């Protein structure tokens, strides 16, 4: 057997050596993991935020269950802060694309005027809803969330369930023109649910999941609504709840559980089933959580190869969190040869992905890799000058 096939190229092995040397000599920890462990504390810290926050020593205890909802929910899309183009796309896409409307739709002025008249003069609910979308997206008029809210309200008054959902989202998110009002938003979500809206069930379930309802967090009610909704975002969140034991599982009844890190015994098989279903239906975030289960061996045998392939697929689709984990795998050689340069490139891609959850993390981690590469180049040049070409 040719032993040279097991020897890394000079530059790659040398960079790996410098990376290890940096770990050993630096007082500052590098926030990129060298291993994936089965540590309950480190893993809880990672998955409850939807991305990893590594330290030299994992926290001694997982975060209390009361802190899980807000951080876990971040994986579903931007729902906090001011109204941005990304939040409009993620929240309103299901409510507008069904009518053939999106942020790039061209609306002739004559059509805008006709819809405006049908709403303001005839009180036509559908026209008021469309008018709200026009003002929200700036189609045929200037962007105005406040005017959008007014017309969504008019549509909702006439029983238009999508209008109720749209109105509730604006109040739930808040922004420059619209003051955040969770209580009022929940009223609209309830109205949509009573009208049979599956999207309304997802939105109301999310409010229970986040504790944005009177009485605070209610995982059981959130799970019930997610199950009724059947939307892929809801199915993915059911997976999260089963994985973390936030709701009871019929399959786990009778099993003893000390309740150390969650109120119920985690059902990893059920979680994997939920993630797989949502991923196969096209929800990228579900694939991300599925990849994390393989990466950490959550209810399955740890499999870096399968995790790497999942993160690679997500990265190619522009998924920021998938791009970050692909970079982490590349710079640590998990399921693949160590490749600092490609890892750096994927950190850069993640930084530009538009995913607010990981942009800053990827910027910092990418800079750390660039610093290591620069030091490696300087050291390599120094050695070449001393000893000549190798």
mmCIF file of C-alpha atoms in Angstrom:
data_model
loop_
_atom_site.group_PDB
_atom_site.id
_atom_site.type_symbol
_atom_site.label_atom_id
_atom_site.label_comp_id
_atom_site.label_asym_id
_atom_site.label_seq_id
_atom_site.Cartn_x
_atom_site.Cartn_y
_atom_site.Cartn_z
ATOM 1 C CA UNK A 1 0.000 0.000 0.000
ATOM 2 C CA UNK A 2 1.282 3.444 -0.933
ATOM 3 C CA UNK A 3 1.671 5.268 2.392
ATOM 4 C CA UNK A 4 1.913 8.611 0.610
ATOM 5 C CA UNK A 5 -1.839 8.509 0.059
ATOM 6 C CA UNK A 6 -2.246 9.157 3.788
ATOM 7 C CA UNK A 7 0.054 12.180 3.894
ATOM 8 C CA UNK A 8 -1.530 15.628 3.672
ATOM 9 C CA UNK A 9 -0.099 18.110 1.177
ATOM 10 C CA UNK A 10 2.592 20.284 2.740
ATOM 11 C CA UNK A 11 0.569 23.491 2.923
ATOM 12 C CA UNK A 12 -2.534 21.819 4.385
ATOM 13 C CA UNK A 13 -0.649 19.835 7.025
ATOM 14 C CA UNK A 14 1.379 22.899 7.909
ATOM 15 C CA UNK A 15 -1.736 25.022 8.375
ATOM 16 C CA UNK A 16 -3.233 22.324 10.580
ATOM 17 C CA UNK A 17 -0.058 22.336 12.667
ATOM 18 C CA UNK A 18 -0.232 26.109 13.088
ATOM 19 C CA UNK A 19 -3.889 25.902 14.013
ATOM 20 C CA UNK A 20 -3.108 23.427 16.767
ATOM 21 C CA UNK A 21 -0.115 25.503 17.851
ATOM 22 C CA UNK A 22 -2.331 28.553 18.080
ATOM 23 C CA UNK A 23 -4.774 26.606 20.267
ATOM 24 C CA UNK A 24 -1.972 25.578 22.601
ATOM 25 C CA UNK A 25 -0.272 28.946 22.931
ATOM 26 C CA UNK A 26 -3.099 31.482 22.738
ATOM 27 C CA UNK A 27 -4.879 32.709 25.848
ATOM 28 C CA UNK A 28 -7.992 33.458 23.798
ATOM 29 C CA UNK A 29 -10.168 30.470 22.818
ATOM 30 C CA UNK A 30 -11.013 30.058 19.150
ATOM 31 C CA UNK A 31 -14.774 29.903 18.800
ATOM 32 C CA UNK A 32 -14.704 27.066 16.292
ATOM 33 C CA UNK A 33 -15.135 23.573 17.708
ATOM 34 C CA UNK A 34 -12.399 20.991 17.396
ATOM 35 C CA UNK A 35 -14.793 18.167 18.233
ATOM 36 C CA UNK A 36 -18.472 17.417 18.502
ATOM 37 C CA UNK A 37 -19.267 15.942 21.887
ATOM 38 C CA UNK A 38 -22.258 14.301 23.435
ATOM 39 C CA UNK A 39 -22.166 16.831 26.262
ATOM 40 C CA UNK A 40 -25.703 17.603 27.318
ATOM 41 C CA UNK A 41 -24.766 21.092 28.431
ATOM 42 C CA UNK A 42 -22.856 22.076 25.290
ATOM 43 C CA UNK A 43 -25.505 20.608 23.022
ATOM 44 C CA UNK A 44 -28.354 22.355 24.786
ATOM 45 C CA UNK A 45 -26.509 25.628 24.479
ATOM 46 C CA UNK A 46 -26.083 24.997 20.769
ATOM 47 C CA UNK A 47 -29.504 23.861 19.666
ATOM 48 C CA UNK A 48 -31.584 26.161 21.811
ATOM 49 C CA UNK A 49 -30.107 29.118 19.977
ATOM 50 C CA UNK A 50 -30.326 27.466 16.589
ATOM 51 C CA UNK A 51 -26.601 27.782 16.132
ATOM 52 C CA UNK A 52 -23.445 27.017 18.077
ATOM 53 C CA UNK A 53 -21.802 29.285 20.609
ATOM 54 C CA UNK A 54 -18.606 27.520 21.557
ATOM 55 C CA UNK A 55 -16.378 28.305 24.512
ATOM 56 C CA UNK A 56 -13.253 26.658 25.838
ATOM 57 C CA UNK A 57 -15.331 25.056 28.596
ATOM 58 C CA UNK A 58 -18.986 24.127 28.012
ATOM 59 C CA UNK A 59 -21.475 25.584 30.515
ATOM 60 C CA UNK A 60 -22.051 23.351 33.501
ATOM 61 C CA UNK A 61 -25.822 23.379 33.150
ATOM 62 C CA UNK A 62 -28.228 23.679 30.213
ATOM 63 C CA UNK A 63 -30.349 26.817 30.020
ATOM 64 C CA UNK A 64 -33.608 26.542 31.992
ATOM 65 C CA UNK A 65 -36.584 25.400 29.961
ATOM 66 C CA UNK A 66 -38.258 28.782 30.446
ATOM 67 C CA UNK A 67 -35.598 30.344 28.220
ATOM 68 C CA UNK A 68 -36.094 27.926 25.337
ATOM 69 C CA UNK A 69 -39.035 29.386 23.392
ATOM 70 C CA UNK A 70 -37.624 32.734 22.237
ATOM 71 C CA UNK A 71 -34.257 31.375 21.215
ATOM 72 C CA UNK A 72 -35.579 28.246 19.567
ATOM 73 C CA UNK A 73 -38.119 30.218 17.614
ATOM 74 C CA UNK A 74 -35.378 32.297 16.011
ATOM 75 C CA UNK A 75 -34.864 29.413 13.636
ATOM 76 C CA UNK A 76 -38.243 29.993 12.011
ATOM 77 C CA UNK A 77 -37.433 33.418 10.582
ATOM 78 C CA UNK A 78 -37.242 37.054 11.573
ATOM 79 C CA UNK A 79 -40.127 37.876 13.882
ATOM 80 C CA UNK A 80 -38.607 40.447 16.189
ATOM 81 C CA UNK A 81 -37.590 44.072 15.728
ATOM 82 C CA UNK A 82 -38.642 46.425 12.959
ATOM 83 C CA UNK A 83 -40.360 45.394 9.758
ATOM 84 C CA UNK A 84 -37.697 44.552 7.191
ATOM 85 C CA UNK A 85 -37.739 43.160 3.655
ATOM 86 C CA UNK A 86 -36.633 39.770 4.989
ATOM 87 C CA UNK A 87 -39.442 39.618 7.553
ATOM 88 C CA UNK A 88 -41.954 40.701 4.912
ATOM 89 C CA UNK A 89 -40.791 37.920 2.619
ATOM 90 C CA UNK A 90 -40.860 35.218 5.280
ATOM 91 C CA UNK A 91 -44.057 36.196 7.060
ATOM 92 C CA UNK A 92 -46.241 37.377 4.186
ATOM 93 C CA UNK A 93 -45.119 35.072 1.400
ATOM 94 C CA UNK A 94 -47.773 32.427 2.241
ATOM 95 C CA UNK A 95 -50.408 35.185 2.375
ATOM 96 C CA UNK A 96 -49.576 36.863 -0.938
ATOM 97 C CA UNK A 97 -48.142 34.299 -3.351
ATOM 98 C CA UNK A 98 -51.431 32.366 -3.257
ATOM 99 C CA UNK A 99 -52.919 35.400 -5.030
ATOM 100 C CA UNK A 100 -50.003 35.773 -7.429
ATOM 101 C CA UNK A 101 -48.604 38.816 -5.584
ATOM 102 C CA UNK A 102 -45.032 39.330 -4.381
ATOM 103 C CA UNK A 103 -42.590 42.182 -3.788
ATOM 104 C CA UNK A 104 -41.727 42.334 -7.504
ATOM 105 C CA UNK A 105 -45.282 42.322 -8.870
ATOM 106 C CA UNK A 106 -46.003 45.199 -11.253
ATOM 107 C CA UNK A 107 -49.296 46.971 -10.504
ATOM 108 C CA UNK A 108 -50.553 49.441 -13.160
ATOM 109 C CA UNK A 109 -51.900 52.687 -11.709
ATOM 110 C CA UNK A 110 -55.306 52.016 -13.238
ATOM 111 C CA UNK A 111 -55.500 48.658 -11.456
ATOM 112 C CA UNK A 112 -54.392 50.196 -8.164
ATOM 113 C CA UNK A 113 -57.125 52.858 -8.446
ATOM 114 C CA UNK A 114 -59.751 50.251 -9.235
ATOM 115 C CA UNK A 115 -58.824 48.137 -6.204
ATOM 116 C CA UNK A 116 -58.731 51.262 -4.032
ATOM 117 C CA UNK A 117 -62.260 52.241 -5.093
ATOM 118 C CA UNK A 118 -63.640 48.735 -4.528
ATOM 119 C CA UNK A 119 -62.255 48.818 -0.992
ATOM 120 C CA UNK A 120 -63.042 52.369 0.101
ATOM 121 C CA UNK A 121 -66.408 52.776 -1.627
ATOM 122 C CA UNK A 122 -67.789 49.237 -1.868
ATOM 123 C CA UNK A 123 -66.127 47.875 1.300
ATOM 124 C CA UNK A 124 -65.046 44.793 -0.632
ATOM 125 C CA UNK A 125 -62.964 42.664 1.758
ATOM 126 C CA UNK A 126 -60.792 41.084 -0.936
ATOM 127 C CA UNK A 127 -59.991 44.480 -2.440
ATOM 128 C CA UNK A 128 -59.089 45.877 0.992
ATOM 129 C CA UNK A 129 -56.771 42.932 1.535
ATOM 130 C CA UNK A 130 -55.064 43.482 -1.824
ATOM 131 C CA UNK A 131 -54.764 47.187 -1.068
ATOM 132 C CA UNK A 132 -53.052 46.304 2.195
ATOM 133 C CA UNK A 133 -50.540 44.146 0.309
ATOM 134 C CA UNK A 134 -49.930 46.962 -2.198
ATOM 135 C CA UNK A 135 -49.045 49.368 0.612
ATOM 136 C CA UNK A 136 -46.990 46.751 2.445
ATOM 137 C CA UNK A 137 -44.872 45.908 -0.620
ATOM 138 C CA UNK A 138 -44.949 49.355 -2.229
ATOM 139 C CA UNK A 139 -46.768 48.152 -5.360
ATOM 140 C CA UNK A 140 -48.167 51.102 -7.298
ATOM 141 C CA UNK A 141 -47.632 53.285 -4.240
ATOM 142 C CA UNK A 142 -45.063 54.064 -1.552
ATOM 143 C CA UNK A 143 -44.402 51.524 1.198
ATOM 144 C CA UNK A 144 -46.518 52.242 4.266
ATOM 145 C CA UNK A 145 -47.022 49.538 6.912
ATOM 146 C CA UNK A 146 -49.441 51.877 8.714
ATOM 147 C CA UNK A 147 -51.750 52.108 5.695
ATOM 148 C CA UNK A 148 -51.336 48.387 5.113
ATOM 149 C CA UNK A 149 -52.507 47.778 8.682
ATOM 150 C CA UNK A 150 -55.563 49.968 8.125
ATOM 151 C CA UNK A 151 -56.670 48.035 5.034
ATOM 152 C CA UNK A 152 -55.893 44.637 6.527
ATOM 153 C CA UNK A 153 -58.129 45.623 9.433
ATOM 154 C CA UNK A 154 -60.933 46.536 7.027
ATOM 155 C CA UNK A 155 -60.604 43.155 5.344
ATOM 156 C CA UNK A 156 -60.550 41.377 8.696
ATOM 157 C CA UNK A 157 -63.732 43.104 9.845
ATOM 158 C CA UNK A 158 -65.536 41.394 6.986
ATOM 159 C CA UNK A 159 -64.217 37.971 7.980
ATOM 160 C CA UNK A 160 -61.286 37.771 5.543
ATOM 161 C CA UNK A 161 -59.007 35.306 7.375
ATOM 162 C CA UNK A 162 -55.880 36.238 5.425
ATOM 163 C CA UNK A 163 -56.564 39.861 6.299
ATOM 164 C CA UNK A 164 -56.761 38.868 9.971
ATOM 165 C CA UNK A 165 -53.442 37.010 9.725
ATOM 166 C CA UNK A 166 -51.777 39.906 7.916
ATOM 167 C CA UNK A 167 -53.044 42.431 10.437
ATOM 168 C CA UNK A 168 -51.936 40.250 13.328
ATOM 169 C CA UNK A 169 -48.426 39.832 11.914
ATOM 170 C CA UNK A 170 -47.893 43.590 11.610
ATOM 171 C CA UNK A 171 -48.991 44.087 15.215
ATOM 172 C CA UNK A 172 -46.938 41.096 16.398
ATOM 173 C CA UNK A 173 -43.743 42.324 14.754
ATOM 174 C CA UNK A 174 -44.088 46.075 15.118
ATOM 175 C CA UNK A 175 -41.856 48.595 13.391
ATOM 176 C CA UNK A 176 -41.282 52.227 12.596
ATOM 177 C CA UNK A 177 -44.906 53.007 11.750
ATOM 178 C CA UNK A 178 -46.694 50.239 13.642
ATOM 179 C CA UNK A 179 -46.441 49.863 17.383
ATOM 180 C CA UNK A 180 -45.936 46.316 18.609
ATOM 181 C CA UNK A 181 -49.069 44.976 20.312
ATOM 182 C CA UNK A 182 -48.994 41.247 21.041
ATOM 183 C CA UNK A 183 -52.368 41.189 22.777
ATOM 184 C CA UNK A 184 -54.144 42.771 19.818
ATOM 185 C CA UNK A 185 -52.218 40.572 17.387
ATOM 186 C CA UNK A 186 -53.358 37.422 19.196
ATOM 187 C CA UNK A 187 -56.993 38.536 18.855
ATOM 188 C CA UNK A 188 -56.598 38.622 15.102
ATOM 189 C CA UNK A 189 -54.848 35.248 15.090
ATOM 190 C CA UNK A 190 -57.728 33.760 17.084
ATOM 191 C CA UNK A 191 -60.211 35.200 14.610
ATOM 192 C CA UNK A 192 -58.322 33.599 11.748
ATOM 193 C CA UNK A 193 -58.275 30.246 13.573
ATOM 194 C CA UNK A 194 -62.025 30.459 14.147
ATOM 195 C CA UNK A 195 -62.345 31.051 10.421
ATOM 196 C CA UNK A 196 -60.442 27.829 9.717
ATOM 197 C CA UNK A 197 -57.129 29.368 8.633
ATOM 198 C CA UNK A 198 -54.220 26.901 8.832
ATOM 199 C CA UNK A 199 -51.773 29.795 8.727
ATOM 200 C CA UNK A 200 -53.660 31.395 11.597
ATOM 201 C CA UNK A 201 -53.211 28.169 13.589
ATOM 202 C CA UNK A 202 -49.456 28.338 13.002
ATOM 203 C CA UNK A 203 -49.319 32.021 14.011
ATOM 204 C CA UNK A 204 -51.395 31.526 17.170
ATOM 205 C CA UNK A 205 -49.412 28.407 18.071
ATOM 206 C CA UNK A 206 -46.221 30.386 17.691
ATOM 207 C CA UNK A 207 -47.566 33.044 20.049
ATOM 208 C CA UNK A 208 -48.193 30.347 22.678
ATOM 209 C CA UNK A 209 -44.762 28.900 21.988
ATOM 210 C CA UNK A 210 -43.134 32.276 22.564
ATOM 211 C CA UNK A 211 -45.232 33.178 25.573
ATOM 212 C CA UNK A 212 -46.726 36.189 23.814
ATOM 213 C CA UNK A 213 -50.221 35.370 25.090
ATOM 214 C CA UNK A 214 -51.934 36.097 28.364
ATOM 215 C CA UNK A 215 -50.724 33.481 30.830
ATOM 216 C CA UNK A 216 -47.333 33.069 29.200
ATOM 217 C CA UNK A 217 -45.751 30.045 27.549
ATOM 218 C CA UNK A 218 -48.027 27.076 26.887
ATOM 219 C CA UNK A 219 -46.202 24.350 24.979
ATOM 220 C CA UNK A 220 -49.115 21.932 25.028
ATOM 221 C CA UNK A 221 -51.488 24.426 23.390
ATOM 222 C CA UNK A 222 -48.763 25.432 20.946
ATOM 223 C CA UNK A 223 -48.244 21.774 20.010
ATOM 224 C CA UNK A 224 -51.989 21.253 19.556
ATOM 225 C CA UNK A 225 -52.241 24.210 17.193
ATOM 226 C CA UNK A 226 -49.103 23.205 15.294
ATOM 227 C CA UNK A 227 -50.594 19.759 14.747
ATOM 228 C CA UNK A 228 -53.885 21.215 13.509
ATOM 229 C CA UNK A 229 -52.094 23.626 11.198
ATOM 230 C CA UNK A 230 -50.137 21.012 9.315
ATOM 231 C CA UNK A 231 -47.893 23.719 7.837
ATOM 232 C CA UNK A 232 -44.277 22.728 7.455
ATOM 233 C CA UNK A 233 -43.067 25.474 9.810
ATOM 234 C CA UNK A 234 -45.409 24.052 12.431
ATOM 235 C CA UNK A 235 -44.277 20.473 11.781
ATOM 236 C CA UNK A 236 -40.644 21.522 12.223
ATOM 237 C CA UNK A 237 -41.490 23.188 15.529
ATOM 238 C CA UNK A 238 -43.245 20.043 16.670
ATOM 239 C CA UNK A 239 -39.962 18.299 15.960
ATOM 240 C CA UNK A 240 -38.113 20.779 18.159
ATOM 241 C CA UNK A 241 -40.642 20.276 20.952
ATOM 242 C CA UNK A 242 -40.324 16.493 20.807
ATOM 243 C CA UNK A 243 -36.530 16.665 20.640
ATOM 244 C CA UNK A 244 -36.352 18.828 23.744
ATOM 245 C CA UNK A 245 -39.166 17.173 25.667
ATOM 246 C CA UNK A 246 -41.243 20.352 25.743
ATOM 247 C CA UNK A 247 -44.415 18.340 25.146
ATOM 248 C CA UNK A 248 -45.299 14.780 26.164
ATOM 249 C CA UNK A 249 -45.008 12.000 23.604
ATOM 250 C CA UNK A 250 -47.382 9.052 23.557
ATOM 251 C CA UNK A 251 -44.494 6.849 22.460
ATOM 252 C CA UNK A 252 -42.585 7.712 25.651
ATOM 253 C CA UNK A 253 -45.403 7.191 28.152
ATOM 254 C CA UNK A 254 -44.362 5.164 31.176
ATOM 255 C CA UNK A 255 -40.660 5.919 30.727
ATOM 256 C CA UNK A 256 -38.996 7.374 33.775
ATOM 257 C CA UNK A 257 -37.595 10.868 33.377
ATOM 258 C CA UNK A 258 -35.820 13.018 35.932
ATOM 259 C CA UNK A 259 -36.839 16.270 34.240
ATOM 260 C CA UNK A 260 -33.276 17.547 34.500
ATOM 261 C CA UNK A 261 -33.246 19.568 31.292
ATOM 262 C CA UNK A 262 -36.848 19.402 30.070
ATOM 263 C CA UNK A 263 -40.334 18.751 31.446
ATOM 264 C CA UNK A 264 -40.765 15.516 29.448
ATOM 265 C CA UNK A 265 -38.571 12.755 28.100
ATOM 266 C CA UNK A 266 -37.251 13.720 24.637
ATOM 267 C CA UNK A 267 -38.597 11.661 21.762
ATOM 268 C CA UNK A 268 -35.790 11.777 19.210
ATOM 269 C CA UNK A 269 -37.475 9.364 16.832
ATOM 270 C CA UNK A 270 -40.584 11.531 16.662
ATOM 271 C CA UNK A 271 -38.452 14.648 16.233
ATOM 272 C CA UNK A 272 -36.537 13.058 13.367
ATOM 273 C CA UNK A 273 -39.836 12.051 11.759
ATOM 274 C CA UNK A 274 -41.116 15.632 11.962
ATOM 275 C CA UNK A 275 -37.892 17.138 10.600
ATOM 276 C CA UNK A 276 -37.724 14.614 7.758
ATOM 277 C CA UNK A 277 -41.324 15.282 6.745
ATOM 278 C CA UNK A 278 -40.813 19.042 6.679
ATOM 279 C CA UNK A 279 -37.460 18.762 4.890
ATOM 280 C CA UNK A 280 -38.899 16.491 2.191
ATOM 281 C CA UNK A 281 -41.656 19.067 1.699
ATOM 282 C CA UNK A 282 -39.099 21.755 0.996
ATOM 283 C CA UNK A 283 -38.485 23.469 4.359
ATOM 284 C CA UNK A 284 -34.746 24.119 4.557
ATOM 285 C CA UNK A 285 -34.708 24.905 8.281
ATOM 286 C CA UNK A 286 -36.002 21.392 8.979
ATOM 287 C CA UNK A 287 -33.027 19.962 7.098
ATOM 288 C CA UNK A 288 -30.738 22.054 9.269
ATOM 289 C CA UNK A 289 -32.125 20.550 12.480
ATOM 290 C CA UNK A 290 -31.963 17.089 10.925
ATOM 291 C CA UNK A 291 -28.302 17.708 10.116
ATOM 292 C CA UNK A 292 -27.648 18.732 13.703
ATOM 293 C CA UNK A 293 -29.110 15.449 14.960
ATOM 294 C CA UNK A 294 -26.587 13.536 12.830
ATOM 295 C CA UNK A 295 -23.759 15.888 13.766
ATOM 296 C CA UNK A 296 -24.326 15.421 17.493
ATOM 297 C CA UNK A 297 -25.732 11.907 17.531
ATOM 298 C CA UNK A 298 -29.096 13.009 18.885
ATOM 299 C CA UNK A 299 -31.133 9.807 18.909
ATOM 300 C CA UNK A 300 -29.074 8.427 16.031
ATOM 301 C CA UNK A 301 -25.541 7.195 15.608
ATOM 302 C CA UNK A 302 -23.281 10.207 15.127
ATOM 303 C CA UNK A 303 -22.642 10.487 11.396
ATOM 304 C CA UNK A 304 -20.449 13.346 10.172
ATOM 305 C CA UNK A 305 -20.749 12.211 6.564
ATOM 306 C CA UNK A 306 -24.549 12.492 6.473
ATOM 307 C CA UNK A 307 -24.462 15.744 8.426
ATOM 308 C CA UNK A 308 -21.863 17.172 6.052
ATOM 309 C CA UNK A 309 -23.952 16.279 3.014
ATOM 310 C CA UNK A 310 -27.023 17.910 4.536
ATOM 311 C CA UNK A 311 -25.137 21.118 5.353
ATOM 312 C CA UNK A 312 -23.624 21.081 1.857
ATOM 313 C CA UNK A 313 -27.072 20.891 0.272
ATOM 314 C CA UNK A 314 -28.332 23.708 2.462
ATOM 315 C CA UNK A 315 -25.260 25.832 1.783
ATOM 316 C CA UNK A 316 -25.710 25.519 -1.969
ATOM 317 C CA UNK A 317 -29.285 26.753 -1.532
ATOM 318 C CA UNK A 318 -28.076 29.861 0.311
ATOM 319 C CA UNK A 319 -29.137 28.741 3.806
ATOM 320 C CA UNK A 320 -27.023 30.811 6.205
ATOM 321 C CA UNK A 321 -26.960 28.336 9.075
ATOM 322 C CA UNK A 322 -26.151 25.494 6.696
ATOM 323 C CA UNK A 323 -23.300 27.546 5.222
ATOM 324 C CA UNK A 324 -21.904 28.175 8.691
ATOM 325 C CA UNK A 325 -21.926 24.510 9.658
ATOM 326 C CA UNK A 326 -20.387 23.494 6.347
ATOM 327 C CA UNK A 327 -17.565 25.948 7.093
ATOM 328 C CA UNK A 328 -17.166 24.515 10.606
ATOM 329 C CA UNK A 329 -16.955 20.972 9.230
ATOM 330 C CA UNK A 330 -14.392 21.998 6.611
ATOM 331 C CA UNK A 331 -12.032 23.757 9.024
ATOM 332 C CA UNK A 332 -12.218 20.871 11.486
ATOM 333 C CA UNK A 333 -12.159 17.975 9.013
ATOM 334 C CA UNK A 334 -15.475 16.480 10.159
ATOM 335 C CA UNK A 335 -16.410 13.966 7.478
ATOM 336 C CA UNK A 336 -13.956 15.521 5.035
ATOM 337 C CA UNK A 337 -10.309 16.607 4.750
ATOM 338 C CA UNK A 338 -9.405 19.834 6.547
ATOM 339 C CA UNK A 339 -9.793 22.727 4.111
ATOM 340 C CA UNK A 340 -9.262 26.174 5.647
ATOM 341 C CA UNK A 341 -9.615 28.097 2.399
ATOM 342 C CA UNK A 342 -12.987 26.602 1.468
ATOM 343 C CA UNK A 343 -14.110 27.004 5.067
ATOM 344 C CA UNK A 344 -13.179 30.688 4.905
ATOM 345 C CA UNK A 345 -15.156 31.070 1.682
ATOM 346 C CA UNK A 346 -18.272 29.531 3.234
ATOM 347 C CA UNK A 347 -17.975 31.749 6.308
ATOM 348 C CA UNK A 348 -17.927 34.691 3.879
ATOM 349 C CA UNK A 349 -20.968 33.352 2.047
ATOM 350 C CA UNK A 350 -22.771 32.972 5.378
ATOM 351 C CA UNK A 351 -21.869 36.523 6.340
ATOM 352 C CA UNK A 352 -23.541 37.740 3.124
ATOM 353 C CA UNK A 353 -26.490 35.340 3.322
ATOM 354 C CA UNK A 354 -28.923 37.849 4.819
ATOM 355 C CA UNK A 355 -29.609 35.443 7.700
ATOM 356 C CA UNK A 356 -29.632 37.685 10.773
ATOM 357 C CA UNK A 357 -29.233 34.638 13.028
ATOM 358 C CA UNK A 358 -25.666 33.883 11.966
ATOM 359 C CA UNK A 359 -24.301 36.799 9.933
ATOM 360 C CA UNK A 360 -22.304 38.276 12.804
ATOM 361 C CA UNK A 361 -21.063 34.886 13.999
ATOM 362 C CA UNK A 362 -19.827 34.055 10.520
ATOM 363 C CA UNK A 363 -18.099 37.416 10.208
ATOM 364 C CA UNK A 364 -16.186 36.864 13.451
ATOM 365 C CA UNK A 365 -15.332 33.241 12.714
ATOM 366 C CA UNK A 366 -14.325 34.053 9.159
ATOM 367 C CA UNK A 367 -11.968 36.732 10.433
ATOM 368 C CA UNK A 368 -10.422 34.213 12.840
ATOM 369 C CA UNK A 369 -9.750 31.843 9.950
ATOM 370 C CA UNK A 370 -8.304 34.651 7.823
ATOM 371 C CA UNK A 371 -6.008 35.616 10.686
ATOM 372 C CA UNK A 372 -4.822 32.016 11.001
ATOM 373 C CA UNK A 373 -4.233 31.765 7.271
ATOM 374 C CA UNK A 374 -2.259 34.981 7.227
ATOM 375 C CA UNK A 375 -0.086 33.830 10.119
ATOM 376 C CA UNK A 376 0.439 30.507 8.332
ATOM 377 C CA UNK A 377 1.519 32.272 5.141
ATOM 378 C CA UNK A 378 3.956 34.449 7.069
ATOM 379 C CA UNK A 379 5.416 31.458 8.885
ATOM 380 C CA UNK A 380 5.625 29.433 5.686
ATOM 381 C CA UNK A 381 7.468 32.295 3.981
ATOM 382 C CA UNK A 382 9.816 32.592 6.935
ATOM 383 C CA UNK A 383 10.634 28.874 6.821
ATOM 384 C CA UNK A 384 11.152 28.917 3.075
ATOM 385 C CA UNK A 385 13.575 31.789 3.405
ATOM 386 C CA UNK A 386 15.437 29.851 6.094
ATOM 387 C CA UNK A 387 15.465 26.407 4.482
ATOM 388 C CA UNK A 388 14.537 26.978 0.863
ATOM 389 C CA UNK A 389 11.709 25.381 -1.083
ATOM 390 C CA UNK A 390 10.480 22.058 0.314
#
